[in-house]
Amino acid sequence: MNSTPSERRPPTSLKSVLFDRLMPVRTNAPYALIDYPDYLNPGDAAIWLGTRAVLDKLNGTPPAYTSALKNFSAQRCRSAIGDGVIYFLGGGNFGDFYSRHHRARLRVLSLVPRNPVVQLPASCAWMAETDAAILEETRRMLSNREPVVFFAREEKSRADLERLLGLESTLCPDLAHALHFEPSAPTADLRAVLRNDREASQPADASAIQLFDWRDLKAQVAWNRLGKLALAVAPRSKKLATQDWVTSAKVASAVSLLRPARTVITDRLHAFILSNELGRNVLVLDNRTGKVFAYVDAWREHFPRARKAANLRSAIGAVSDFQTASNLMMSHDD
């Protein structure tokens, strides 16, 4: 017999799911967290803050060593953690789509071949014509060191890791879901946050609606510059606190853009995730690498306020009906 809506059990929260999936990689020893996002992307800042909260709870202590990829020091890392676990921040840049970042990750892996490594929940970003040299470099690096434990944010990336690199991975939600935001009533009907970079899948018609991207927020630009300066002058004992302070400010700026809206249209994964955590309706467009739709599909039961749209025009046309349907659904839940 099929259960009625009132009899169905709500899905376990994504926060609970991610803690459950990551439990096998917890450690009682000093550990490192690598790939601090020292660039203008509040989505990766949200991953950092969520990761900090998750690892603090799982391991009982903060990381003994942190670093951006470009500033990684194997000597300082080993001095701080010995043969302890190195966690790499999750995100959407594993692959040749962001070749410089990917090669920086491989460089760090080559410098600490004996340390166990955990790649936290990530999405693959490979070009349609995959760079054979980078692919071979990745295979070689992974085969010449202690095994790396991989977590993928969605099934597309799990399949890519298996197909291209022969790697098994565990499905795990993005760690930004570990963040908590105080509820508030919307004060505006709509906000559109669309990419204006190489991950944009289609040109957006700015005449149809007012569009924003993260770089349009003056606070993001200011905090990105201030953050670099603050970290350059911070003593080593204050480095982690400074990293958390800067990323918190970047996330707060992004949330201030999203919070007023009843409905958000976006092709940015973390504009979607943050809007979802704020309890907003979200009309989701895909990005060039396919990670946004793949993520929504992987965790669909957790996103009752989300709906996919083929393009900006169809998303705008769906706003009114979507808001009505969402309001009815939420009133039934009450």
Coordinates of C-alpha atoms in Angstrom, one line a residue:
M1 CA 0.0 0.0 0.0
N2 CA 1.3 3.5 -0.8
S3 CA 1.6 5.8 2.2
T4 CA -0.2 9.1 2.3
P5 CA 1.7 12.3 2.5
S6 CA 1.1 12.6 6.2
E7 CA 2.5 9.1 6.8
R8 CA 5.7 9.6 4.8
R9 CA 8.7 10.2 6.9
P10 CA 10.6 13.4 6.1
P11 CA 14.1 12.8 4.7
T12 CA 17.0 12.8 7.0
S13 CA 18.6 16.3 7.0
L14 CA 21.5 16.8 4.7
K15 CA 23.5 17.9 7.7
S16 CA 22.9 14.5 9.3
V17 CA 23.7 12.7 6.1
L18 CA 27.1 14.5 5.6
F19 CA 28.1 13.7 9.2
D20 CA 27.2 10.1 8.7
R21 CA 29.1 9.8 5.4
L22 CA 32.2 11.5 6.8
M23 CA 32.4 9.6 10.1
P24 CA 34.9 7.0 8.7
V25 CA 37.5 9.7 8.0
R26 CA 37.5 11.3 11.4
T27 CA 40.8 11.4 13.3
N28 CA 42.0 11.9 16.8
A29 CA 45.4 13.1 15.7
P30 CA 46.5 16.6 14.6
Y31 CA 45.2 17.3 11.0
A32 CA 45.5 19.8 8.2
L33 CA 42.9 21.5 6.1
I34 CA 44.2 22.7 2.7
D35 CA 42.9 24.9 -0.1
Y36 CA 41.7 27.9 1.8
P37 CA 39.7 30.0 -0.8
D38 CA 41.7 33.2 -0.9
Y39 CA 39.7 34.5 -3.9
L40 CA 36.4 36.1 -4.6
N41 CA 33.8 33.3 -4.3
P42 CA 31.5 33.3 -1.3
G43 CA 30.4 29.8 -2.3
D44 CA 33.8 28.4 -1.5
A45 CA 33.9 30.6 1.6
A46 CA 30.6 28.8 2.6
I47 CA 32.2 25.4 2.0
W48 CA 35.2 26.5 4.2
L49 CA 32.9 27.6 7.1
G50 CA 30.8 24.4 6.8
T51 CA 34.0 22.3 6.7
R52 CA 35.4 24.0 9.7
A53 CA 32.2 23.2 11.7
V54 CA 32.1 19.6 10.5
L55 CA 35.7 18.8 11.2
D56 CA 35.7 20.5 14.5
K57 CA 32.7 18.3 15.6
L58 CA 34.0 15.1 14.0
N59 CA 37.6 15.4 15.3
G60 CA 37.1 17.5 18.4
T61 CA 39.8 20.0 17.6
P62 CA 40.5 22.7 14.9
P63 CA 43.1 21.9 12.2
A64 CA 46.7 22.2 13.3
Y65 CA 47.7 23.5 9.9
T66 CA 45.8 25.4 7.1
S67 CA 46.8 26.8 3.8
A68 CA 45.8 28.0 0.4
L69 CA 47.2 25.7 -2.3
K70 CA 49.7 28.3 -3.5
N71 CA 51.1 28.9 -0.1
F72 CA 51.4 25.3 1.0
S73 CA 54.5 24.4 3.0
A74 CA 55.2 20.7 3.4
Q75 CA 57.7 21.5 6.1
R76 CA 55.3 23.5 8.2
C77 CA 52.5 21.0 7.5
R78 CA 54.6 18.0 8.7
S79 CA 55.9 19.9 11.7
A80 CA 52.3 20.6 12.7
I81 CA 50.6 17.2 12.0
G82 CA 53.4 14.7 11.4
D83 CA 51.9 11.8 9.5
G84 CA 48.3 13.0 10.3
V85 CA 45.4 13.3 7.9
I86 CA 45.3 16.1 5.3
Y87 CA 41.8 17.2 4.2
F88 CA 41.4 19.0 0.9
L89 CA 38.5 21.5 0.8
G90 CA 35.6 20.4 -1.4
G91 CA 34.2 22.4 -4.3
G92 CA 33.8 22.3 -8.0
N93 CA 37.4 22.5 -9.3
F94 CA 38.6 18.9 -9.5
G95 CA 39.7 18.5 -13.2
D96 CA 41.2 20.3 -16.1
F97 CA 38.5 23.0 -16.4
Y98 CA 40.5 24.8 -13.8
S99 CA 43.8 23.4 -14.8
R100 CA 46.0 25.8 -12.7
H101 CA 44.1 25.0 -9.5
H102 CA 44.1 21.3 -10.3
R103 CA 47.8 21.3 -10.9
A104 CA 48.4 23.2 -7.6
R105 CA 46.4 20.4 -5.9
L106 CA 48.6 17.8 -7.5
R107 CA 51.7 19.6 -6.4
V108 CA 50.6 19.5 -2.8
L109 CA 49.8 15.8 -3.1
S110 CA 53.4 15.2 -4.4
L111 CA 54.9 16.9 -1.4
V112 CA 53.2 14.8 1.2
P113 CA 53.2 11.3 -0.3
R114 CA 53.0 9.5 3.0
N115 CA 50.2 11.4 4.6
P116 CA 46.6 10.0 4.4
V117 CA 44.5 12.4 2.3
V118 CA 40.8 13.0 2.2
Q119 CA 39.3 14.9 -0.7
L120 CA 36.1 16.4 0.8
P121 CA 32.9 16.5 -1.2
A122 CA 33.8 17.8 -4.7
S123 CA 32.4 18.0 -8.2
C124 CA 34.6 17.1 -11.2
A125 CA 35.1 19.8 -13.8
W126 CA 36.6 18.2 -16.9
M127 CA 36.6 19.9 -20.3
A128 CA 34.6 18.2 -23.1
E129 CA 38.0 17.3 -24.7
T130 CA 39.8 16.2 -21.6
D131 CA 43.4 17.3 -21.4
A132 CA 45.3 14.0 -21.7
A133 CA 48.4 15.4 -20.1
I134 CA 46.6 16.5 -17.0
L135 CA 44.7 13.3 -16.8
E136 CA 47.9 11.2 -17.0
E137 CA 49.5 13.5 -14.5
T138 CA 46.6 13.0 -12.1
R139 CA 46.7 9.2 -12.5
R140 CA 50.5 9.1 -11.9
M141 CA 50.3 11.3 -8.9
L142 CA 47.5 9.3 -7.3
S143 CA 49.3 6.0 -7.9
N144 CA 52.6 7.1 -6.4
R145 CA 51.4 8.0 -3.0
E146 CA 49.2 6.7 -0.1
P147 CA 45.6 6.3 -1.3
V148 CA 43.3 9.3 -1.4
V149 CA 39.8 8.9 0.0
F150 CA 37.4 10.7 -2.4
F151 CA 33.9 12.1 -1.6
A152 CA 31.8 13.3 -4.5
R153 CA 28.8 15.7 -4.3
E154 CA 26.8 14.0 -7.0
E155 CA 26.6 10.9 -9.2
K156 CA 28.0 12.6 -12.3
S157 CA 31.3 13.2 -10.5
R158 CA 31.3 9.7 -9.1
A159 CA 31.0 8.4 -12.6
D160 CA 33.8 10.7 -13.9
L161 CA 36.2 9.6 -11.1
E162 CA 35.5 6.0 -12.0
R163 CA 35.6 6.4 -15.8
L164 CA 38.6 8.7 -16.1
L165 CA 40.7 7.7 -13.1
G166 CA 39.5 4.3 -11.9
L167 CA 38.6 5.8 -8.5
E168 CA 35.9 4.8 -6.2
S169 CA 34.2 7.6 -4.2
T170 CA 31.5 8.1 -1.6
L171 CA 28.4 10.3 -2.3
C172 CA 28.3 13.1 0.3
P173 CA 26.4 16.5 0.3
D174 CA 28.3 19.8 0.1
L175 CA 29.5 20.8 3.5
A176 CA 27.9 24.3 3.2
H177 CA 24.8 22.5 4.4
A178 CA 26.3 22.4 7.9
L179 CA 25.7 26.2 8.1
H180 CA 22.8 27.6 10.0
F181 CA 20.9 30.9 9.3
E182 CA 18.3 32.5 11.4
P183 CA 14.9 32.5 9.7
S184 CA 13.4 35.7 8.4
A185 CA 10.4 36.8 6.2
P186 CA 11.1 37.8 2.6
T187 CA 10.7 41.4 1.7
A188 CA 11.0 41.2 -2.1
D189 CA 9.5 38.8 -4.7
L190 CA 12.5 37.9 -6.8
R191 CA 16.3 38.0 -7.1
A192 CA 18.4 36.6 -9.9
V193 CA 22.0 35.6 -9.3
L194 CA 23.6 34.4 -12.5
R195 CA 27.2 33.6 -13.4
N196 CA 29.2 36.1 -15.4
D197 CA 32.3 33.9 -15.9
R198 CA 33.4 30.8 -17.9
E199 CA 31.1 28.5 -16.0
A200 CA 28.0 30.3 -17.4
S201 CA 26.2 27.9 -19.7
Q202 CA 24.2 30.5 -21.7
P203 CA 24.1 34.3 -22.1
A204 CA 21.7 36.0 -19.8
D205 CA 19.3 38.7 -21.1
A206 CA 19.9 41.6 -18.7
S207 CA 17.0 43.5 -20.1
A208 CA 14.5 40.9 -18.8
I209 CA 15.3 41.3 -15.2
Q210 CA 17.9 42.9 -12.9
L211 CA 20.8 40.4 -12.6
F212 CA 23.5 40.0 -10.0
D213 CA 26.7 38.0 -9.7
W214 CA 29.0 37.9 -6.7
R215 CA 31.4 40.4 -8.1
D216 CA 28.6 43.0 -8.2
L217 CA 28.6 43.1 -4.4
K218 CA 31.0 45.8 -3.3
A219 CA 31.4 44.1 0.0
Q220 CA 32.7 40.9 -1.7
V221 CA 35.3 42.9 -3.5
A222 CA 36.3 44.8 -0.4
W223 CA 36.5 41.7 1.8
N224 CA 38.5 39.8 -0.8
R225 CA 41.1 42.6 -0.8
L226 CA 41.0 43.0 3.0
G227 CA 41.2 39.3 3.5
K228 CA 44.5 39.0 1.5
L229 CA 46.0 41.9 3.4
A230 CA 44.8 40.6 6.8
L231 CA 46.3 37.2 6.2
A232 CA 49.6 38.7 4.9
V233 CA 50.1 40.5 8.3
A234 CA 48.4 38.1 10.7
P235 CA 50.8 36.2 13.0
R236 CA 50.8 32.4 12.6
S237 CA 48.8 32.0 15.8
K238 CA 46.0 34.1 14.4
K239 CA 45.9 32.7 10.9
L240 CA 43.0 30.3 11.3
A241 CA 40.9 32.9 13.2
T242 CA 41.6 35.4 10.4
Q243 CA 40.6 32.9 7.7
D244 CA 37.3 32.2 9.5
W245 CA 36.7 35.9 10.0
V246 CA 37.2 36.7 6.3
T247 CA 35.1 33.8 5.0
S248 CA 32.3 34.6 7.5
A249 CA 32.2 38.1 6.1
K250 CA 32.1 36.9 2.5
V251 CA 29.2 34.5 3.3
A252 CA 27.3 37.2 5.2
S253 CA 27.5 39.5 2.2
A254 CA 26.2 36.7 -0.1
V255 CA 23.3 36.0 2.3
S256 CA 22.4 39.7 2.4
L257 CA 21.8 39.5 -1.3
L258 CA 19.7 36.4 -1.2
R259 CA 17.7 36.8 2.1
P260 CA 15.2 39.5 1.0
A261 CA 13.9 37.4 -1.9
R262 CA 10.9 35.1 -1.8
T263 CA 12.2 33.3 -4.9
V264 CA 15.8 33.2 -6.2
I265 CA 16.8 32.3 -9.8
T266 CA 20.3 31.1 -10.0
D267 CA 22.9 29.0 -11.9
R268 CA 25.3 29.2 -9.0
L269 CA 25.4 26.1 -6.8
H270 CA 26.0 27.9 -3.6
A271 CA 23.5 30.7 -4.3
F272 CA 21.1 27.7 -4.6
I273 CA 22.4 26.0 -1.4
L274 CA 22.4 29.2 0.7
S275 CA 18.9 30.1 -0.6
N276 CA 17.7 26.6 0.3
E277 CA 19.2 26.9 3.8
L278 CA 17.4 30.3 4.1
G279 CA 14.1 28.6 3.2
R280 CA 13.6 30.4 -0.1
N281 CA 12.1 29.1 -3.3
V282 CA 14.7 28.5 -5.9
L283 CA 14.4 28.2 -9.7
V284 CA 17.7 26.5 -10.7
L285 CA 19.5 26.8 -14.0
D286 CA 22.5 24.6 -14.9
N287 CA 26.0 25.8 -15.3
R288 CA 28.5 24.8 -18.0
T289 CA 30.0 21.8 -16.2
G290 CA 26.6 20.4 -15.3
K291 CA 27.3 20.3 -11.6
V292 CA 24.2 22.3 -10.5
F293 CA 21.5 20.0 -12.1
A294 CA 23.6 17.0 -11.1
Y295 CA 23.6 18.2 -7.4
V296 CA 19.9 18.9 -7.4
D297 CA 19.2 15.5 -8.9
A298 CA 21.4 13.7 -6.3
W299 CA 19.6 15.1 -3.3
R300 CA 16.2 16.0 -4.8
E301 CA 14.1 14.9 -1.8
H302 CA 15.8 17.5 0.3
F303 CA 14.9 20.4 -1.9
P304 CA 11.0 20.7 -1.9
R305 CA 11.3 24.4 -2.7
A306 CA 13.5 24.0 -5.8
R307 CA 12.6 23.5 -9.4
K308 CA 14.9 23.2 -12.4
A309 CA 14.5 25.6 -15.4
A310 CA 16.0 25.3 -18.9
N311 CA 16.9 29.0 -19.2
L312 CA 16.3 32.4 -17.7
R313 CA 13.2 33.2 -19.7
S314 CA 11.4 30.0 -18.6
A315 CA 12.5 30.6 -15.0
I316 CA 11.0 34.1 -15.0
G317 CA 7.8 32.8 -16.6
A318 CA 7.6 30.1 -13.9
V319 CA 8.0 32.4 -10.9
S320 CA 4.3 33.2 -10.1
D321 CA 3.0 29.6 -10.5
F322 CA 6.0 28.3 -8.5
Q323 CA 5.5 30.6 -5.6
T324 CA 1.8 29.7 -5.5
A325 CA 2.5 26.0 -5.5
S326 CA 5.3 26.3 -3.0
N327 CA 3.0 28.3 -0.6
L328 CA 0.3 25.6 -0.9
M329 CA 2.8 22.9 -0.2
M330 CA 4.2 24.6 2.9
S331 CA 0.7 25.3 4.2
H332 CA -0.1 21.6 3.9
D333 CA 3.1 20.8 5.8
D334 CA 2.0 23.1 8.6

